[in-house]
PDB file of C-alpha atoms in Angstrom:
ATOM      1  CA  MET A   1       0.000   0.000   0.000  1.00 76.00           C
ATOM      2  CA  LEU A   2       2.795   2.315   0.902  1.00 72.00           C
ATOM      3  CA  ARG A   3       4.491   1.426  -2.307  1.00 77.00           C
ATOM      4  CA  LEU A   4       1.344   2.255  -4.232  1.00 77.00           C
ATOM      5  CA  LYS A   5       1.117   5.633  -2.526  1.00 80.00           C
ATOM      6  CA  ILE A   6       4.788   6.331  -3.320  1.00 80.00           C
ATOM      7  CA  MET A   7       4.227   5.353  -6.956  1.00 84.00           C
ATOM      8  CA  ALA A   8       1.165   7.582  -7.148  1.00 83.00           C
ATOM      9  CA  ILE A   9       3.044  10.510  -5.619  1.00 83.00           C
ATOM     10  CA  THR A  10       5.996   9.873  -7.959  1.00 86.00           C
ATOM     11  CA  THR A  11       3.675   9.810 -10.976  1.00 87.00           C
ATOM     12  CA  ILE A  12       2.017  13.021  -9.868  1.00 87.00           C
ATOM     13  CA  ASN A  13       5.464  14.613  -9.334  1.00 88.00           C
ATOM     14  CA  GLN A  14       6.566  13.488 -12.797  1.00 90.00           C
ATOM     15  CA  ALA A  15       3.389  14.915 -14.318  1.00 88.00           C
ATOM     16  CA  ILE A  16       3.975  18.213 -12.525  1.00 89.00           C
ATOM     17  CA  ILE A  17       7.643  18.299 -13.634  1.00 89.00           C
ATOM     18  CA  THR A  18       6.642  17.442 -17.217  1.00 90.00           C
ATOM     19  CA  GLY A  19       4.039  20.214 -17.130  1.00 88.00           C
ATOM     20  CA  MET A  20       6.643  22.654 -15.864  1.00 93.00           C
ATOM     21  CA  VAL A  21       9.091  21.608 -18.601  1.00 92.00           C
ATOM     22  CA  VAL A  22       6.405  21.961 -21.277  1.00 92.00           C
ATOM     23  CA  THR A  23       5.398  25.360 -19.870  1.00 93.00           C
ATOM     24  CA  THR A  24       9.054  26.452 -19.875  1.00 93.00           C
ATOM     25  CA  ILE A  25       9.488  25.302 -23.496  1.00 93.00           C
ATOM     26  CA  ILE A  26       6.305  27.115 -24.559  1.00 94.00           C
ATOM     27  CA  THR A  27       7.495  30.262 -22.737  1.00 94.00           C
ATOM     28  CA  MET A  28      10.893  30.019 -24.466  1.00 95.00           C
ATOM     29  CA  VAL A  29       9.211  29.610 -27.881  1.00 94.00           C
ATOM     30  CA  ILE A  30       6.970  32.623 -27.237  1.00 94.00           C
ATOM     31  CA  THR A  31       9.980  34.655 -26.026  1.00 94.00           C
ATOM     32  CA  THR A  32      11.928  33.657 -29.155  1.00 94.00           C
ATOM     33  CA  ILE A  33       9.003  34.669 -31.391  1.00 94.00           C
ATOM     34  CA  ILE A  34       8.735  38.033 -29.603  1.00 93.00           C
ATOM     35  CA  THR A  35      12.515  38.569 -29.881  1.00 93.00           C
ATOM     36  CA  VAL A  36      12.546  37.692 -33.601  1.00 94.00           C
ATOM     37  CA  THR A  37       9.542  39.955 -34.206  1.00 94.00           C
ATOM     38  CA  ALA A  38      11.211  42.815 -32.331  1.00 94.00           C
ATOM     39  CA  ALA A  39      14.474  42.295 -34.240  1.00 94.00           C
ATOM     40  CA  THR A  40      12.581  42.224 -37.548  1.00 94.00           C
ATOM     41  CA  THR A  41      10.732  45.402 -36.587  1.00 94.00           C
ATOM     42  CA  VAL A  42      14.025  47.100 -35.695  1.00 94.00           C
ATOM     43  CA  THR A  43      15.548  45.974 -39.008  1.00 94.00           C
ATOM     44  CA  ILE A  44      12.550  47.252 -40.975  1.00 95.00           C
ATOM     45  CA  THR A  45      12.618  50.548 -39.071  1.00 95.00           C
ATOM     46  CA  THR A  46      16.361  50.919 -39.687  1.00 95.00           C
ATOM     47  CA  THR A  47      15.833  50.226 -43.390  1.00 95.00           C
ATOM     48  CA  MET A  48      13.045  52.809 -43.519  1.00 96.00           C
ATOM     49  CA  VAL A  49      15.219  55.398 -41.754  1.00 96.00           C
ATOM     50  CA  THR A  50      18.080  54.674 -44.159  1.00 96.00           C
ATOM     51  CA  THR A  51      15.698  55.054 -47.107  1.00 96.00           C
ATOM     52  CA  ILE A  52      14.380  58.353 -45.752  1.00 96.00           C
ATOM     53  CA  ILE A  53      17.934  59.641 -45.191  1.00 96.00           C
ATOM     54  CA  THR A  54      18.815  58.642 -48.762  1.00 96.00           C
ATOM     55  CA  MET A  55      15.737  60.455 -50.092  1.00 97.00           C
ATOM     56  CA  VAL A  56      16.615  63.577 -48.084  1.00 96.00           C
ATOM     57  CA  THR A  57      20.182  63.424 -49.415  1.00 96.00           C
ATOM     58  CA  ILE A  58      18.942  63.093 -53.005  1.00 97.00           C
ATOM     59  CA  THR A  59      16.520  65.987 -52.475  1.00 97.00           C
ATOM     60  CA  THR A  60      19.323  68.118 -51.037  1.00 96.00           C
ATOM     61  CA  ILE A  61      21.567  67.310 -54.003  1.00 96.00           C
ATOM     62  CA  MET A  62      18.735  68.202 -56.402  1.00 97.00           C
ATOM     63  CA  ALA A  63      18.199  71.498 -54.572  1.00 96.00           C
ATOM     64  CA  ILE A  64      21.918  72.292 -54.810  1.00 96.00           C
ATOM     65  CA  ILE A  65      21.887  71.465 -58.534  1.00 96.00           C
ATOM     66  CA  THR A  66      18.822  73.673 -59.041  1.00 96.00           C
ATOM     67  CA  ILE A  67      20.428  76.563 -57.151  1.00 96.00           C
ATOM     68  CA  THR A  68      23.609  76.110 -59.217  1.00 96.00           C
ATOM     69  CA  MET A  69      21.625  76.127 -62.467  1.00 97.00           C
ATOM     70  CA  VAL A  70      19.722  79.268 -61.446  1.00 96.00           C
ATOM     71  CA  THR A  71      23.006  80.943 -60.496  1.00 96.00           C
ATOM     72  CA  MET A  72      24.509  79.966 -63.855  1.00 97.00           C
ATOM     73  CA  ALA A  73      21.437  81.342 -65.650  1.00 96.00           C
ATOM     74  CA  ILE A  74      21.755  84.631 -63.758  1.00 97.00           C
ATOM     75  CA  ILE A  75      25.477  84.840 -64.581  1.00 97.00           C
ATOM     76  CA  MET A  76      24.794  84.059 -68.259  1.00 97.00           C
ATOM     77  CA  THR A  77      22.085  86.738 -68.345  1.00 96.00           C
ATOM     78  CA  MET A  78      24.503  89.244 -66.829  1.00 97.00           C
ATOM     79  CA  VAL A  79      27.174  88.283 -69.388  1.00 96.00           C
ATOM     80  CA  ILE A  80      24.680  88.666 -72.251  1.00 96.00           C
ATOM     81  CA  ILE A  81      23.545  92.048 -70.884  1.00 96.00           C
ATOM     82  CA  THR A  82      27.202  93.144 -70.627  1.00 96.00           C
ATOM     83  CA  ILE A  83      27.839  92.047 -74.229  1.00 96.00           C
ATOM     84  CA  ILE A  84      24.729  93.922 -75.402  1.00 96.00           C
ATOM     85  CA  GLN A  85      25.885  97.014 -73.480  1.00 96.00           C
ATOM     86  CA  ALA A  86      29.332  96.747 -75.087  1.00 96.00           C
ATOM     87  CA  ILE A  87      27.783  96.443 -78.558  1.00 96.00           C
ATOM     88  CA  THR A  88      25.439  99.370 -77.839  1.00 96.00           C
ATOM     89  CA  THR A  89      28.354 101.460 -76.578  1.00 95.00           C
ATOM     90  CA  GLY A  90      30.283 100.599 -79.754  1.00 94.00           C
ATOM     91  CA  ILE A  91      27.339 101.594 -81.937  1.00 95.00           C
ATOM     92  CA  ILE A  92      26.917 104.851 -79.999  1.00 95.00           C
ATOM     93  CA  THR A  93      30.660 105.539 -80.365  1.00 95.00           C
ATOM     94  CA  ILE A  94      30.489 104.906 -84.120  1.00 95.00           C
ATOM     95  CA  ALA A  95      27.409 107.132 -84.413  1.00 94.00           C
ATOM     96  CA  THR A  96      29.081 109.897 -82.393  1.00 94.00           C
ATOM     97  CA  THR A  97      32.250 109.638 -84.486  1.00 94.00           C
ATOM     98  CA  THR A  98      30.180 109.732 -87.670  1.00 94.00           C
ATOM     99  CA  ASP A  99      28.295 112.776 -86.376  1.00 93.00           C
ATOM    100  CA  ILE A 100      31.582 114.525 -85.582  1.00 94.00           C
ATOM    101  CA  MET A 101      32.929 113.649 -89.041  1.00 96.00           C
ATOM    102  CA  VAL A 102      29.752 114.988 -90.659  1.00 94.00           C
ATOM    103  CA  GLY A 103      30.106 118.159 -88.568  1.00 93.00           C
ATOM    104  CA  ILE A 104      33.732 118.585 -89.623  1.00 94.00           C
ATOM    105  CA  THR A 105      32.856 117.888 -93.266  1.00 94.00           C
ATOM    106  CA  THR A 106      29.958 120.346 -93.099  1.00 94.00           C
ATOM    107  CA  THR A 107      32.206 122.978 -91.527  1.00 93.00           C
ATOM    108  CA  ILE A 108      34.864 122.459 -94.213  1.00 92.00           C
ATOM    109  CA  TRP A 109      32.166 122.586 -96.893  1.00 92.00           C
ATOM    110  CA  GLN A 110      30.725 125.832 -95.457  1.00 91.00           C
ATOM    111  CA  MET A 111      34.212 127.314 -95.274  1.00 90.00           C
ATOM    112  CA  MET A 112      34.999 126.341 -98.873  1.00 90.00           C
ATOM    113  CA  ARG A 113      31.665 127.743-100.004  1.00 86.00           C
ATOM    114  CA  THR A 114      32.339 131.011 -98.201  1.00 86.00           C
ATOM    115  CA  ILE A 115      35.814 131.191 -99.734  1.00 83.00           C
ATOM    116  CA  PHE A 116      34.461 130.376-103.179  1.00 80.00           C
ATOM    117  CA  THR A 117      31.672 132.950-102.797  1.00 80.00           C
ATOM    118  CA  GLY A 118      34.249 135.502-101.678  1.00 74.00           C
ATOM    119  CA  MET A 119      36.462 134.701-104.665  1.00 73.00           C
ATOM    120  CA  VAL A 120      33.549 135.033-107.036  1.00 68.00           C
ATOM    121  CA  THR A 121      32.595 138.334-105.402  1.00 68.00           C
ATOM    122  CA  ILE A 122      36.166 139.637-105.666  1.00 66.00           C
ATOM    123  CA  THR A 123      36.501 138.714-109.344  1.00 65.00           C
ATOM    124  CA  THR A 124      33.213 140.245-110.332  1.00 62.00           C
ATOM    125  CA  VAL A 125      33.910 143.508-108.607  1.00 57.00           C
TER     126      VAL A 125
END
């Protein structure tokens, strides 16, 4: 009888120990799943952050390129305006020189006409 009680208690103890082992294994599996899920979430988040940083970098580079292109356009416009001003100044200089030459020619012509008129007047008198 005592032996039967000991065997019953031993069986109950083994069942309890087996239950504890199974519970521990299930807890370890759940902990592993949670750890893997957390690690995957961290990896995905890191990848997303890296992607966002890359996009910000690309956007910054595009902004710098745009600013550079606008600056180049402004410089080119200034160069073209300077060239047009130089050409205009040249044309004005040529026109002024031509005007002076016409004035000199007109003055010489008037002087020659006056001299010729004077000579004609002297010879007729």
